[in-house]
């Protein structure tokens, strides 16, 4: 464990080589609870975000996401993030822990009065489950449910928890990012292990 942006970050759970091979050959799981989760919604929310991000959100269908950059007035990068269109005028942003405070402040200052920003981060936990067997792990965790398409997002309730599942990741392998209530994090982490994440 190492300190990172106010968190105790798990750098590795065992052998780095074993973890690498698990992600490349089977499925690995990593705690990403330090990432920030924001919801931007309201009249012309997409138009407001288009002024702040480098990608045109109107190109996204509901249920799709894309990697993008948030820029300052001089064109400098404030943060790199993933934004998902979860409704006609509702967007889910996954931001970096070290930039979350700056991101929220910048968004609040520039979104306008008709757009609402909610920071869900303190009440949520996240897991990145990556590797060629990630779809099978997901099915094992959720009773046979299938993942959304690549770069897609689904929000649904399961066993009393509201879950957000994004078919994205940062390893180059197939996989998903799984967000749940913080109080349920240990249960879902154990469910991922029981479904053979980490190749165990």
mmCIF file of C-alpha atoms in Angstrom:
data_model
loop_
_atom_site.group_PDB
_atom_site.id
_atom_site.type_symbol
_atom_site.label_atom_id
_atom_site.label_comp_id
_atom_site.label_asym_id
_atom_site.label_seq_id
_atom_site.Cartn_x
_atom_site.Cartn_y
_atom_site.Cartn_z
ATOM 1 C CA UNK A 1 0.000 0.000 0.000
ATOM 2 C CA UNK A 2 1.244 3.489 -0.840
ATOM 3 C CA UNK A 3 -0.234 6.959 -0.270
ATOM 4 C CA UNK A 4 -1.842 8.497 -3.357
ATOM 5 C CA UNK A 5 -4.055 11.617 -3.565
ATOM 6 C CA UNK A 6 -5.283 11.099 -0.014
ATOM 7 C CA UNK A 7 -5.848 7.350 -0.430
ATOM 8 C CA UNK A 8 -3.957 4.252 0.609
ATOM 9 C CA UNK A 9 -3.417 2.746 -2.841
ATOM 10 C CA UNK A 10 -2.866 -0.987 -3.334
ATOM 11 C CA UNK A 11 0.085 -1.157 -5.739
ATOM 12 C CA UNK A 12 0.085 -4.934 -5.941
ATOM 13 C CA UNK A 13 -1.623 -7.874 -4.285
ATOM 14 C CA UNK A 14 1.105 -10.459 -4.883
ATOM 15 C CA UNK A 15 3.612 -11.047 -7.671
ATOM 16 C CA UNK A 16 3.627 -8.317 -10.347
ATOM 17 C CA UNK A 17 4.445 -10.956 -12.985
ATOM 18 C CA UNK A 18 1.494 -13.119 -11.905
ATOM 19 C CA UNK A 19 -0.818 -10.099 -11.986
ATOM 20 C CA UNK A 20 0.417 -9.131 -15.454
ATOM 21 C CA UNK A 21 -0.128 -12.667 -16.753
ATOM 22 C CA UNK A 22 -3.590 -12.813 -15.161
ATOM 23 C CA UNK A 23 -4.672 -9.701 -17.089
ATOM 24 C CA UNK A 24 -3.100 -10.863 -20.360
ATOM 25 C CA UNK A 25 -4.275 -14.477 -20.179
ATOM 26 C CA UNK A 26 -7.253 -14.665 -17.799
ATOM 27 C CA UNK A 27 -8.661 -11.776 -15.726
ATOM 28 C CA UNK A 28 -7.238 -9.472 -13.084
ATOM 29 C CA UNK A 29 -8.985 -7.172 -10.629
ATOM 30 C CA UNK A 30 -7.749 -3.829 -9.287
ATOM 31 C CA UNK A 31 -9.329 -1.444 -6.803
ATOM 32 C CA UNK A 32 -10.082 1.885 -8.526
ATOM 33 C CA UNK A 33 -12.153 3.394 -5.716
ATOM 34 C CA UNK A 34 -9.827 6.400 -5.722
ATOM 35 C CA UNK A 35 -11.211 7.501 -9.119
ATOM 36 C CA UNK A 36 -13.837 10.228 -8.994
ATOM 37 C CA UNK A 37 -17.395 9.638 -10.207
ATOM 38 C CA UNK A 38 -19.393 12.700 -11.268
ATOM 39 C CA UNK A 39 -22.843 13.134 -12.808
ATOM 40 C CA UNK A 40 -23.601 16.165 -14.973
ATOM 41 C CA UNK A 41 -27.268 16.608 -15.896
ATOM 42 C CA UNK A 42 -29.807 19.212 -16.865
ATOM 43 C CA UNK A 43 -30.953 21.364 -19.734
ATOM 44 C CA UNK A 44 -28.200 21.464 -22.389
ATOM 45 C CA UNK A 45 -25.761 19.507 -20.211
ATOM 46 C CA UNK A 46 -24.107 18.078 -23.321
ATOM 47 C CA UNK A 47 -23.706 21.500 -24.864
ATOM 48 C CA UNK A 48 -22.141 22.796 -21.636
ATOM 49 C CA UNK A 49 -19.701 19.882 -21.474
ATOM 50 C CA UNK A 50 -18.818 20.335 -25.147
ATOM 51 C CA UNK A 51 -17.322 23.704 -24.222
ATOM 52 C CA UNK A 52 -15.027 22.061 -21.658
ATOM 53 C CA UNK A 53 -14.069 18.714 -23.249
ATOM 54 C CA UNK A 54 -12.197 17.926 -26.459
ATOM 55 C CA UNK A 55 -14.725 15.453 -27.914
ATOM 56 C CA UNK A 56 -18.192 16.261 -29.257
ATOM 57 C CA UNK A 57 -20.669 14.573 -26.939
ATOM 58 C CA UNK A 58 -23.469 14.849 -29.474
ATOM 59 C CA UNK A 59 -21.751 12.029 -31.358
ATOM 60 C CA UNK A 60 -22.509 9.661 -28.461
ATOM 61 C CA UNK A 61 -25.674 7.600 -28.341
ATOM 62 C CA UNK A 62 -27.260 7.074 -24.926
ATOM 63 C CA UNK A 63 -25.287 4.216 -23.364
ATOM 64 C CA UNK A 64 -21.967 5.084 -25.043
ATOM 65 C CA UNK A 65 -18.771 6.582 -23.637
ATOM 66 C CA UNK A 66 -15.482 8.011 -24.849
ATOM 67 C CA UNK A 67 -12.065 8.987 -23.587
ATOM 68 C CA UNK A 68 -11.563 12.754 -23.565
ATOM 69 C CA UNK A 69 -9.652 15.688 -22.072
ATOM 70 C CA UNK A 70 -10.909 18.571 -19.942
ATOM 71 C CA UNK A 71 -9.151 21.802 -20.950
ATOM 72 C CA UNK A 72 -8.610 25.172 -19.305
ATOM 73 C CA UNK A 73 -9.138 28.490 -21.081
ATOM 74 C CA UNK A 74 -5.631 28.379 -22.550
ATOM 75 C CA UNK A 75 -6.078 24.892 -23.985
ATOM 76 C CA UNK A 76 -4.027 23.244 -21.231
ATOM 77 C CA UNK A 77 -5.116 19.867 -19.898
ATOM 78 C CA UNK A 78 -6.842 19.876 -16.508
ATOM 79 C CA UNK A 79 -7.556 16.126 -16.573
ATOM 80 C CA UNK A 80 -8.016 13.140 -18.842
ATOM 81 C CA UNK A 81 -11.231 11.237 -18.164
ATOM 82 C CA UNK A 82 -13.944 9.037 -19.580
ATOM 83 C CA UNK A 83 -17.412 10.478 -20.145
ATOM 84 C CA UNK A 84 -20.528 8.342 -20.712
ATOM 85 C CA UNK A 85 -23.899 9.492 -21.970
ATOM 86 C CA UNK A 86 -26.287 7.772 -19.583
ATOM 87 C CA UNK A 87 -29.387 9.755 -20.606
ATOM 88 C CA UNK A 88 -30.418 12.359 -23.161
ATOM 89 C CA UNK A 89 -29.025 15.153 -20.987
ATOM 90 C CA UNK A 90 -27.211 13.160 -18.289
ATOM 91 C CA UNK A 91 -23.518 12.245 -18.305
ATOM 92 C CA UNK A 92 -21.333 10.111 -16.044
ATOM 93 C CA UNK A 93 -17.689 11.202 -15.746
ATOM 94 C CA UNK A 94 -14.902 9.064 -14.313
ATOM 95 C CA UNK A 95 -12.024 11.369 -13.347
ATOM 96 C CA UNK A 96 -8.588 10.978 -11.803
ATOM 97 C CA UNK A 97 -8.237 11.062 -8.033
ATOM 98 C CA UNK A 98 -5.401 13.598 -8.029
ATOM 99 C CA UNK A 99 -7.482 16.007 -10.166
ATOM 100 C CA UNK A 100 -10.956 15.483 -8.714
ATOM 101 C CA UNK A 101 -11.054 18.666 -6.586
ATOM 102 C CA UNK A 102 -9.821 20.798 -9.487
ATOM 103 C CA UNK A 103 -12.222 19.069 -11.901
ATOM 104 C CA UNK A 104 -15.243 19.719 -9.698
ATOM 105 C CA UNK A 105 -14.264 23.356 -9.124
ATOM 106 C CA UNK A 106 -13.732 23.943 -12.867
ATOM 107 C CA UNK A 107 -17.017 22.287 -13.792
ATOM 108 C CA UNK A 108 -18.979 24.221 -11.152
ATOM 109 C CA UNK A 109 -17.498 27.480 -12.424
ATOM 110 C CA UNK A 110 -18.230 26.788 -16.099
ATOM 111 C CA UNK A 111 -21.291 24.552 -16.538
ATOM 112 C CA UNK A 112 -23.881 27.280 -16.032
ATOM 113 C CA UNK A 113 -26.970 27.625 -13.860
ATOM 114 C CA UNK A 114 -29.179 25.126 -15.682
ATOM 115 C CA UNK A 115 -26.761 22.214 -15.346
ATOM 116 C CA UNK A 116 -26.455 20.190 -12.140
ATOM 117 C CA UNK A 117 -23.203 18.589 -10.987
ATOM 118 C CA UNK A 118 -23.234 15.771 -8.436
ATOM 119 C CA UNK A 119 -20.037 14.305 -7.001
ATOM 120 C CA UNK A 120 -20.808 10.668 -6.100
ATOM 121 C CA UNK A 121 -17.205 9.762 -5.311
ATOM 122 C CA UNK A 122 -17.304 9.516 -1.521
ATOM 123 C CA UNK A 123 -20.191 7.065 -1.563
ATOM 124 C CA UNK A 124 -18.913 4.770 -4.303
ATOM 125 C CA UNK A 125 -16.237 2.129 -4.778
ATOM 126 C CA UNK A 126 -14.825 0.862 -8.047
ATOM 127 C CA UNK A 127 -13.163 -2.242 -9.459
ATOM 128 C CA UNK A 128 -11.354 -2.595 -12.778
ATOM 129 C CA UNK A 129 -11.665 -6.171 -14.012
ATOM 130 C CA UNK A 130 -9.523 -6.674 -17.094
ATOM 131 C CA UNK A 131 -8.442 -9.558 -19.296
ATOM 132 C CA UNK A 132 -9.820 -11.961 -21.908
ATOM 133 C CA UNK A 133 -11.914 -13.789 -19.300
ATOM 134 C CA UNK A 134 -13.463 -10.563 -17.920
ATOM 135 C CA UNK A 135 -16.862 -11.214 -19.581
ATOM 136 C CA UNK A 136 -17.003 -14.642 -17.905
ATOM 137 C CA UNK A 137 -16.069 -13.074 -14.549
ATOM 138 C CA UNK A 138 -18.866 -10.550 -14.973
ATOM 139 C CA UNK A 139 -21.361 -13.313 -15.774
ATOM 140 C CA UNK A 140 -20.193 -15.227 -12.703
ATOM 141 C CA UNK A 141 -20.612 -12.170 -10.479
ATOM 142 C CA UNK A 142 -24.100 -11.363 -11.774
ATOM 143 C CA UNK A 143 -25.821 -14.652 -12.483
ATOM 144 C CA UNK A 144 -25.113 -14.860 -16.212
ATOM 145 C CA UNK A 145 -25.675 -11.200 -17.101
ATOM 146 C CA UNK A 146 -23.718 -9.975 -20.139
ATOM 147 C CA UNK A 147 -21.555 -6.876 -20.360
ATOM 148 C CA UNK A 148 -22.579 -3.790 -22.314
ATOM 149 C CA UNK A 149 -20.847 -3.323 -25.688
ATOM 150 C CA UNK A 150 -17.330 -1.878 -25.911
ATOM 151 C CA UNK A 151 -17.236 1.683 -24.479
ATOM 152 C CA UNK A 152 -20.798 1.203 -23.244
ATOM 153 C CA UNK A 153 -22.392 1.883 -19.860
ATOM 154 C CA UNK A 154 -25.245 0.193 -18.002
ATOM 155 C CA UNK A 155 -26.819 1.216 -14.714
ATOM 156 C CA UNK A 156 -28.995 -1.331 -12.948
ATOM 157 C CA UNK A 157 -29.959 -2.675 -9.527
ATOM 158 C CA UNK A 158 -28.799 -6.081 -8.309
ATOM 159 C CA UNK A 159 -29.296 -7.555 -4.830
ATOM 160 C CA UNK A 160 -30.238 -4.130 -3.488
ATOM 161 C CA UNK A 161 -27.206 -2.291 -4.888
ATOM 162 C CA UNK A 162 -27.270 0.246 -7.697
ATOM 163 C CA UNK A 163 -24.410 -0.719 -10.004
ATOM 164 C CA UNK A 164 -22.707 1.173 -12.809
ATOM 165 C CA UNK A 165 -20.822 -1.018 -15.288
ATOM 166 C CA UNK A 166 -18.643 0.478 -18.031
ATOM 167 C CA UNK A 167 -17.046 -1.675 -20.760
ATOM 168 C CA UNK A 168 -13.765 0.217 -20.633
ATOM 169 C CA UNK A 169 -10.306 -0.109 -19.132
ATOM 170 C CA UNK A 170 -6.698 0.929 -19.444
ATOM 171 C CA UNK A 171 -4.842 -2.353 -20.026
ATOM 172 C CA UNK A 172 -5.467 -2.906 -23.744
ATOM 173 C CA UNK A 173 -7.385 -6.086 -22.923
ATOM 174 C CA UNK A 174 -11.133 -6.553 -22.816
ATOM 175 C CA UNK A 175 -12.665 -5.708 -19.479
ATOM 176 C CA UNK A 176 -14.952 -3.493 -17.478
ATOM 177 C CA UNK A 177 -15.046 -0.952 -14.680
ATOM 178 C CA UNK A 178 -17.561 -1.753 -11.962
ATOM 179 C CA UNK A 179 -18.898 0.916 -9.585
ATOM 180 C CA UNK A 180 -20.980 0.064 -6.524
ATOM 181 C CA UNK A 181 -21.944 1.579 -3.163
ATOM 182 C CA UNK A 182 -18.842 1.873 -0.964
ATOM 183 C CA UNK A 183 -20.487 -0.198 1.766
ATOM 184 C CA UNK A 184 -20.816 -3.119 -0.667
ATOM 185 C CA UNK A 185 -17.251 -2.987 -2.013
ATOM 186 C CA UNK A 186 -15.828 -5.932 -0.073
ATOM 187 C CA UNK A 187 -18.736 -8.175 -1.062
ATOM 188 C CA UNK A 188 -18.319 -7.353 -4.753
ATOM 189 C CA UNK A 189 -14.530 -7.722 -4.602
ATOM 190 C CA UNK A 190 -14.987 -11.188 -3.119
ATOM 191 C CA UNK A 191 -17.572 -11.965 -5.807
ATOM 192 C CA UNK A 192 -15.006 -11.081 -8.466
ATOM 193 C CA UNK A 193 -12.449 -13.383 -6.851
ATOM 194 C CA UNK A 194 -15.003 -16.189 -6.601
ATOM 195 C CA UNK A 195 -15.714 -15.731 -10.316
ATOM 196 C CA UNK A 196 -12.014 -16.371 -11.037
ATOM 197 C CA UNK A 197 -10.620 -12.851 -11.302
ATOM 198 C CA UNK A 198 -6.842 -12.807 -10.736
ATOM 199 C CA UNK A 199 -6.823 -16.330 -12.221
ATOM 200 C CA UNK A 200 -7.368 -17.946 -8.830
#
